[in-house]
């Protein structure tokens, strides 16, 4: 039934799958579950709805839980087991599904003509008042099990098989998240049925009872170097003896030692969430085209049930990383559901007792992420759902203010901002700027919900005035990292935020650009993570050519090194033999990292010039910067439709099937008619 | 290794098993998970210890979780998988076990000469500060799995097999919690291998995809009537085709329709927690002996991982029921661990958002239960562990005080006290008395912990004075249920509490006994639950003969009706054909209910006269009431030892192996020498 959904207590689906995701990291034979508070789904819920039935009707309830269906009518009630047809009505009936499950979140599917499960049902957890249930658009059939995500699967055969180091190396066309399949043909002849450790059992972390030498070993690498380095390769598996598959992992190269090419048949089953294609970019600049394509592949690999940081490492849901993914998502997949799932997974349950991912700034990015999501998709229902958690997060922050009203870390809080040399003594300027931006986000969100909360704006203004008073260094013409140390250290970070979050005045902005951003004496940003903020700011302040060159050199530099996905970090000056090093680990660097996909956002928003001027994309402006291109052909998502821009060096053609568009060319505005 | 234990975040073991327990109720084909907040174990923990190693040593970590072992020493750190031998030292090393598990609580076992897991380790959940780990004395071997409780099993063959109603009825010697095994001999001849629904799958609540007609059906009843009533019998199972066992359930009679005695082989596997025998009672009074024995069997059946209310129904952990079990436990099993497990299971995690079992008085009994447990076993370590939760429970209560400082219910709170006709308008007197007793308990517990919290006593005194002012009715010479209604209704309940918790003055007590307790115009207590409080009070006020007669008539009355375990409720006047009715259900009554086991407590404490006069049983007084007996031979547990009393009508002989005893005979005291 198209209109019937599996239902559960809202957020439980996300908390359950997030836990599975965050516990899935594997490194050289051991598991590495994410090192932060990992919160549970509910185990006992009641799912209810009242119907006014004009006539008798029947329905069946399916569930993964133990429990029963309680049907209550005017003069009585009756309990029924799950899985059996129930008849009710006519008249007013209340259906209550009582469900308990220890191992996973309880959920239910109600199949029936009139009585069926959807968003109109409510959920209770015997602790808080009833709330609307949660659903997922992918779970609409009774035979499904919402505790198991159904990935799309596609076979990808190797593009190259070579014999090397006494074994066989398979190369795939690009990096994949795939289950490598190996058929050991030597076994087909003998009756080799001894019991091996299955891939599932070997899926690290579980008792490694002994890598019994009973089959071949598959080394999966993001790079050829990694696959061939048996000591340092992250993933090595023995294929499951029945399915002949290894666990799904990041892989571009698979190496099997001690065998010959004719001994084995190797292929890979790529597993992914199939987000429909909604954007494309082609121009006369082949390098830019390649950057877009590789960024798209990188981003899609890192977009599963949730936005992940990377596919080999950490495979975790990080709030700061996810925040940047929201920006790329808007212009590439335009999928609101993955935003929602990620935001729900990150925030966990109330009460809040630790910062998201243990990082203070990552809590703040969560607030900013909710606002961004709302502005992009106009998703008021979701905002209404999470608003109480926004409030409790801000209250949690307010419990840790110093005497100046600045947000400071608790013991064990991680004050991150960036991997950079920064003066982190006491209250940090960059944190206060994010905190101020959060108050502004709270004001906007509460306004959208029709609430009156003038204190948000008051708090914002008060904090901004304190920031200016304590951190603006008139002499340096810049914001300093920290005032407590007296060092008056200046880095780019707070100054970038000052412009991005419109904290700096026009005059201050000028000074920042001159004294910090364009000042080579101020250490450069070294991570793609903060590059995103700096380049975004540079685009906003009109430095498009600089950004274009940076994309060509930085992301183009990775391509020159053979990248098929973009990396967690890239130092153009690093020697080739150390290019995969990170954290002092020979292959520590993630070669497929979501935060490196930002060129899509820059190209779409600033070069194709697609900016949204109303919530939910109901109004937008197109101001393509044709001056940088001889030609281009680009499609971008807009609300439920798309825009299609073509430029041949002379004529610009724009087509759209979305209302509310305005084309800006040479400062002139023209309403876009829908034509697609 | 005797000194090595499985370890986990404290409380997780209990929360996990409690959930399984509370979700295990089955009724006529559907599951009935307990209808209250059911809280999760933690999913991500770190378990740590620092060792100063004189020399190199090795150890192995086993776990049910995914994760790794991080070994940190002065100059470095290294991660290891679970299940592999690790070598560390010499010098200072820190062992951290990082463990994540979605489906169950993560736990670990560290096997090693020097480095091994025990109570000296600490646990972190990434939310709260580190705390000592939890352990269970039954889980001390690496091959065990603490998520699966290991019941002791004993085969109990039927004492009688009869053919009736076209089928076969098996009667067991007594009621059991057992897996009934049925071998269908008719199948042995044919090759009857079709796939049936397994007992596990059929274990109600899971999708009842269709009771495929592929095998025999077993109806398990607490009574013969129930087993033979195919429509109303609570439990009916198809044995698992492989093990031929039904799920474990309460059973005294098992009926298999449509077969002959020679067709089937029936037996039962009794599953129980094997608490060592520490008490026995024999006297010249056969009825009393039988009452003791049946009460003991009832109590043992209801004492599993936790104290349960009953074994057929509800199979849930109720705080008020458990509170009474603590009293019987002290004199029968003297097992502190089941108290602990039950208290931890009941209270759940902070923050407290709903009352325990949704019942306001049951929250209060939890506080009183902790104090009782401490006084019996002197278990200060446990008190230290739960004291923060005692505080948060009392704070939760204080959030719901009315303008007079009285505790009132929130919306959806259940104000229980007893199944009785009572004026429950506004603040209820009995609740305030329990609340007052809780403040006194807080004062005693905090005192034991060496804390100074004079406010507990102040709160107690203030509340007592308010209670007297608002509820003591001078004219009636009794406490009234409620003052708000103006009805001045008097029931026994608050007046019993007034004496039991020493709230009434000597003068008030006299009046209460006269105007309420011995006043037939005041409705009698009808539940064994409140009978416990009334009889305890009557014993304390010297009415032993009344209590003895009550035991003979009330509990003896059940025996006359053929009881082999004591019932949830008993009305001597009920017609035999309705004696199993309850809640309007033909077999709704639980025939094996823990709260009916109280004769053990009365006989031991008041008739054998064993009273503890110091915490942990370090001092005790024996004052046997020989006048009620021609002879007796009784053994009772005292601290780590026992007392053995024999009376032959002339001589009283007392032996003990415990220090601190005093024998009181005819008002004279004599120190008891240890002699066993």
PDB file of N, CA and C in Angstrom, chain B residues 209-261:
ATOM      1  N   UNK B 209       1.949 -16.008  12.468  1.00  0.00           N
ATOM      2  CA  UNK B 209       1.705 -16.134  11.036  1.00  0.00           C
ATOM      3  C   UNK B 209       0.737 -17.249  10.697  1.00  0.00           C
ATOM      4  N   UNK B 210       0.383 -18.011  11.688  1.00  0.00           N
ATOM      5  CA  UNK B 210      -0.592 -19.064  11.397  1.00  0.00           C
ATOM      6  C   UNK B 210      -0.211 -20.315  12.137  1.00  0.00           C
ATOM      7  N   UNK B 211      -0.969 -20.631  13.166  1.00  0.00           N
ATOM      8  CA  UNK B 211      -0.725 -21.817  13.958  1.00  0.00           C
ATOM      9  C   UNK B 211      -0.890 -23.045  13.091  1.00  0.00           C
ATOM     10  N   UNK B 212       0.047 -23.210  12.164  1.00  0.00           N
ATOM     11  CA  UNK B 212      -0.053 -24.315  11.204  1.00  0.00           C
ATOM     12  C   UNK B 212      -0.434 -25.595  11.925  1.00  0.00           C
ATOM     13  N   UNK B 213      -1.393 -26.286  11.375  1.00  0.00           N
ATOM     14  CA  UNK B 213      -1.883 -27.511  12.017  1.00  0.00           C
ATOM     15  C   UNK B 213      -0.915 -28.637  11.720  1.00  0.00           C
ATOM     16  N   UNK B 214       0.258 -28.597  12.319  1.00  0.00           N
ATOM     17  CA  UNK B 214       1.231 -29.603  11.949  1.00  0.00           C
ATOM     18  C   UNK B 214       1.751 -30.339  13.164  1.00  0.00           C
ATOM     19  N   UNK B 215       1.067 -30.214  14.311  1.00  0.00           N
ATOM     20  CA  UNK B 215       1.571 -30.946  15.454  1.00  0.00           C
ATOM     21  C   UNK B 215       0.599 -30.820  16.592  1.00  0.00           C
ATOM     22  N   UNK B 216       0.940 -31.442  17.699  1.00  0.00           N
ATOM     23  CA  UNK B 216       0.025 -31.391  18.823  1.00  0.00           C
ATOM     24  C   UNK B 216       0.155 -30.069  19.562  1.00  0.00           C
ATOM     25  N   UNK B 217      -0.881 -29.755  20.303  1.00  0.00           N
ATOM     26  CA  UNK B 217      -0.966 -28.506  21.045  1.00  0.00           C
ATOM     27  C   UNK B 217      -0.956 -28.885  22.534  1.00  0.00           C
ATOM     28  N   UNK B 218      -0.181 -28.157  23.313  1.00  0.00           N
ATOM     29  CA  UNK B 218      -0.094 -28.451  24.740  1.00  0.00           C
ATOM     30  C   UNK B 218      -0.702 -27.295  25.524  1.00  0.00           C
ATOM     31  N   UNK B 219      -1.705 -27.588  26.333  1.00  0.00           N
ATOM     32  CA  UNK B 219      -2.347 -26.567  27.167  1.00  0.00           C
ATOM     33  C   UNK B 219      -1.804 -26.695  28.586  1.00  0.00           C
ATOM     34  N   UNK B 220      -1.145 -25.630  29.057  1.00  0.00           N
ATOM     35  CA  UNK B 220      -0.532 -25.671  30.386  1.00  0.00           C
ATOM     36  C   UNK B 220      -1.359 -24.829  31.346  1.00  0.00           C
ATOM     37  N   UNK B 221      -1.769 -25.452  32.452  1.00  0.00           N
ATOM     38  CA  UNK B 221      -2.587 -24.723  33.410  1.00  0.00           C
ATOM     39  C   UNK B 221      -2.010 -24.759  34.805  1.00  0.00           C
ATOM     40  N   UNK B 222      -2.332 -23.710  35.581  1.00  0.00           N
ATOM     41  CA  UNK B 222      -1.979 -23.741  37.002  1.00  0.00           C
ATOM     42  C   UNK B 222      -2.936 -24.660  37.750  1.00  0.00           C
ATOM     43  N   UNK B 223      -4.102 -24.877  37.134  1.00  0.00           N
ATOM     44  CA  UNK B 223      -5.099 -25.772  37.735  1.00  0.00           C
ATOM     45  C   UNK B 223      -5.552 -26.762  36.668  1.00  0.00           C
ATOM     46  N   UNK B 224      -6.153 -27.824  37.118  1.00  0.00           N
ATOM     47  CA  UNK B 224      -6.688 -28.814  36.188  1.00  0.00           C
ATOM     48  C   UNK B 224      -7.772 -28.175  35.325  1.00  0.00           C
ATOM     49  N   UNK B 225      -8.629 -27.379  35.979  1.00  0.00           N
ATOM     50  CA  UNK B 225      -9.704 -26.711  35.249  1.00  0.00           C
ATOM     51  C   UNK B 225      -9.140 -25.891  34.090  1.00  0.00           C
ATOM     52  N   UNK B 226      -8.062 -25.172  34.375  1.00  0.00           N
ATOM     53  CA  UNK B 226      -7.496 -24.300  33.343  1.00  0.00           C
ATOM     54  C   UNK B 226      -6.942 -25.116  32.179  1.00  0.00           C
ATOM     55  N   UNK B 227      -6.186 -26.174  32.505  1.00  0.00           N
ATOM     56  CA  UNK B 227      -5.555 -26.972  31.439  1.00  0.00           C
ATOM     57  C   UNK B 227      -6.611 -27.595  30.533  1.00  0.00           C
ATOM     58  N   UNK B 228      -7.750 -27.929  31.105  1.00  0.00           N
ATOM     59  CA  UNK B 228      -8.785 -28.602  30.319  1.00  0.00           C
ATOM     60  C   UNK B 228      -9.705 -27.629  29.583  1.00  0.00           C
ATOM     61  N   UNK B 229      -9.581 -26.337  29.869  1.00  0.00           N
ATOM     62  CA  UNK B 229     -10.447 -25.347  29.244  1.00  0.00           C
ATOM     63  C   UNK B 229      -9.711 -24.729  28.050  1.00  0.00           C
ATOM     64  N   UNK B 230      -9.902 -25.339  26.897  1.00  0.00           N
ATOM     65  CA  UNK B 230      -9.098 -24.952  25.728  1.00  0.00           C
ATOM     66  C   UNK B 230      -9.340 -23.495  25.321  1.00  0.00           C
ATOM     67  N   UNK B 231     -10.485 -22.971  25.671  1.00  0.00           N
ATOM     68  CA  UNK B 231     -10.771 -21.591  25.289  1.00  0.00           C
ATOM     69  C   UNK B 231     -10.094 -20.599  26.224  1.00  0.00           C
ATOM     70  N   UNK B 232     -10.129 -20.893  27.531  1.00  0.00           N
ATOM     71  CA  UNK B 232      -9.673 -19.883  28.496  1.00  0.00           C
ATOM     72  C   UNK B 232      -8.281 -20.121  29.055  1.00  0.00           C
ATOM     73  N   UNK B 233      -7.690 -21.254  28.715  1.00  0.00           N
ATOM     74  CA  UNK B 233      -6.349 -21.563  29.228  1.00  0.00           C
ATOM     75  C   UNK B 233      -5.354 -20.495  28.745  1.00  0.00           C
ATOM     76  N   UNK B 234      -4.518 -19.990  29.665  1.00  0.00           N
ATOM     77  CA  UNK B 234      -3.576 -18.922  29.299  1.00  0.00           C
ATOM     78  C   UNK B 234      -2.526 -19.384  28.290  1.00  0.00           C
ATOM     79  N   UNK B 235      -1.943 -20.535  28.572  1.00  0.00           N
ATOM     80  CA  UNK B 235      -0.816 -20.969  27.739  1.00  0.00           C
ATOM     81  C   UNK B 235      -1.180 -22.140  26.859  1.00  0.00           C
ATOM     82  N   UNK B 236      -0.954 -22.011  25.561  1.00  0.00           N
ATOM     83  CA  UNK B 236      -1.000 -23.194  24.701  1.00  0.00           C
ATOM     84  C   UNK B 236       0.149 -23.093  23.722  1.00  0.00           C
ATOM     85  N   UNK B 237       0.856 -24.164  23.580  1.00  0.00           N
ATOM     86  CA  UNK B 237       2.079 -24.167  22.761  1.00  0.00           C
ATOM     87  C   UNK B 237       2.106 -25.382  21.852  1.00  0.00           C
ATOM     88  N   UNK B 238       2.844 -25.245  20.762  1.00  0.00           N
ATOM     89  CA  UNK B 238       3.258 -26.423  20.007  1.00  0.00           C
ATOM     90  C   UNK B 238       4.725 -26.634  20.329  1.00  0.00           C
ATOM     91  N   UNK B 239       5.087 -27.831  20.747  1.00  0.00           N
ATOM     92  CA  UNK B 239       6.496 -28.055  21.105  1.00  0.00           C
ATOM     93  C   UNK B 239       7.404 -27.787  19.911  1.00  0.00           C
ATOM     94  N   UNK B 240       8.593 -27.292  20.192  1.00  0.00           N
ATOM     95  CA  UNK B 240       9.591 -27.092  19.150  1.00  0.00           C
ATOM     96  C   UNK B 240       9.858 -28.435  18.470  1.00  0.00           C
ATOM     97  N   UNK B 241       9.815 -28.484  17.140  1.00  0.00           N
ATOM     98  CA  UNK B 241       9.964 -29.777  16.457  1.00  0.00           C
ATOM     99  C   UNK B 241      11.313 -30.441  16.709  1.00  0.00           C
ATOM    100  N   UNK B 242      12.327 -29.654  16.991  1.00  0.00           N
ATOM    101  CA  UNK B 242      13.647 -30.235  17.214  1.00  0.00           C
ATOM    102  C   UNK B 242      13.820 -30.668  18.669  1.00  0.00           C
ATOM    103  N   UNK B 243      13.593 -29.720  19.593  1.00  0.00           N
ATOM    104  CA  UNK B 243      13.834 -30.039  21.011  1.00  0.00           C
ATOM    105  C   UNK B 243      12.633 -30.722  21.660  1.00  0.00           C
ATOM    106  N   UNK B 244      11.492 -30.655  20.997  1.00  0.00           N
ATOM    107  CA  UNK B 244      10.232 -31.202  21.516  1.00  0.00           C
ATOM    108  C   UNK B 244       9.797 -30.507  22.801  1.00  0.00           C
ATOM    109  N   UNK B 245      10.338 -29.307  23.047  1.00  0.00           N
ATOM    110  CA  UNK B 245       9.991 -28.577  24.262  1.00  0.00           C
ATOM    111  C   UNK B 245       9.068 -27.402  23.962  1.00  0.00           C
ATOM    112  N   UNK B 246       8.181 -27.132  24.908  1.00  0.00           N
ATOM    113  CA  UNK B 246       7.404 -25.893  24.867  1.00  0.00           C
ATOM    114  C   UNK B 246       8.224 -24.819  25.582  1.00  0.00           C
ATOM    115  N   UNK B 247       7.866 -23.552  25.369  1.00  0.00           N
ATOM    116  CA  UNK B 247       8.536 -22.509  26.144  1.00  0.00           C
ATOM    117  C   UNK B 247       8.275 -22.717  27.633  1.00  0.00           C
ATOM    118  N   UNK B 248       9.220 -22.291  28.444  1.00  0.00           N
ATOM    119  CA  UNK B 248       9.078 -22.418  29.895  1.00  0.00           C
ATOM    120  C   UNK B 248       7.897 -21.573  30.360  1.00  0.00           C
ATOM    121  N   UNK B 249       7.027 -22.156  31.159  1.00  0.00           N
ATOM    122  CA  UNK B 249       5.896 -21.396  31.693  1.00  0.00           C
ATOM    123  C   UNK B 249       5.421 -22.020  32.997  1.00  0.00           C
ATOM    124  N   UNK B 250       4.512 -21.316  33.662  1.00  0.00           N
ATOM    125  CA  UNK B 250       3.927 -21.846  34.891  1.00  0.00           C
ATOM    126  C   UNK B 250       3.031 -23.026  34.523  1.00  0.00           C
ATOM    127  N   UNK B 251       3.240 -24.149  35.175  1.00  0.00           N
ATOM    128  CA  UNK B 251       2.445 -25.324  34.805  1.00  0.00           C
ATOM    129  C   UNK B 251       2.350 -26.305  35.979  1.00  0.00           C
ATOM    130  N   UNK B 252       1.136 -26.758  36.202  1.00  0.00           N
ATOM    131  CA  UNK B 252       0.951 -27.886  37.122  1.00  0.00           C
ATOM    132  C   UNK B 252       0.264 -29.028  36.371  1.00  0.00           C
ATOM    133  N   UNK B 253      -0.613 -28.633  35.446  1.00  0.00           N
ATOM    134  CA  UNK B 253      -1.306 -29.607  34.612  1.00  0.00           C
ATOM    135  C   UNK B 253      -1.040 -29.295  33.146  1.00  0.00           C
ATOM    136  N   UNK B 254      -0.729 -30.326  32.372  1.00  0.00           N
ATOM    137  CA  UNK B 254      -0.558 -30.127  30.931  1.00  0.00           C
ATOM    138  C   UNK B 254      -1.527 -31.048  30.212  1.00  0.00           C
ATOM    139  N   UNK B 255      -2.325 -30.472  29.314  1.00  0.00           N
ATOM    140  CA  UNK B 255      -3.333 -31.253  28.604  1.00  0.00           C
ATOM    141  C   UNK B 255      -3.054 -31.235  27.103  1.00  0.00           C
ATOM    142  N   UNK B 256      -3.097 -32.412  26.510  1.00  0.00           N
ATOM    143  CA  UNK B 256      -2.896 -32.533  25.065  1.00  0.00           C
ATOM    144  C   UNK B 256      -4.160 -33.132  24.456  1.00  0.00           C
ATOM    145  N   UNK B 257      -4.940 -32.334  23.719  1.00  0.00           N
ATOM    146  CA  UNK B 257      -6.179 -32.859  23.156  1.00  0.00           C
ATOM    147  C   UNK B 257      -5.878 -33.861  22.037  1.00  0.00           C
ATOM    148  N   UNK B 258      -6.895 -34.612  21.735  1.00  0.00           N
ATOM    149  CA  UNK B 258      -6.857 -35.504  20.575  1.00  0.00           C
ATOM    150  C   UNK B 258      -5.672 -36.461  20.560  1.00  0.00           C
ATOM    151  N   UNK B 259      -5.440 -37.118  21.650  1.00  0.00           N
ATOM    152  CA  UNK B 259      -4.418 -38.174  21.619  1.00  0.00           C
ATOM    153  C   UNK B 259      -4.654 -39.137  22.764  1.00  0.00           C
ATOM    154  N   UNK B 260      -3.982 -40.220  22.718  1.00  0.00           N
ATOM    155  CA  UNK B 260      -4.108 -41.244  23.759  1.00  0.00           C
ATOM    156  C   UNK B 260      -2.814 -41.307  24.554  1.00  0.00           C
ATOM    157  N   UNK B 261      -2.932 -41.850  25.755  1.00  0.00           N
ATOM    158  CA  UNK B 261      -1.773 -41.898  26.648  1.00  0.00           C
ATOM    159  C   UNK B 261      -0.580 -42.584  25.996  1.00  0.00           C
TER     160      UNK B 261
END
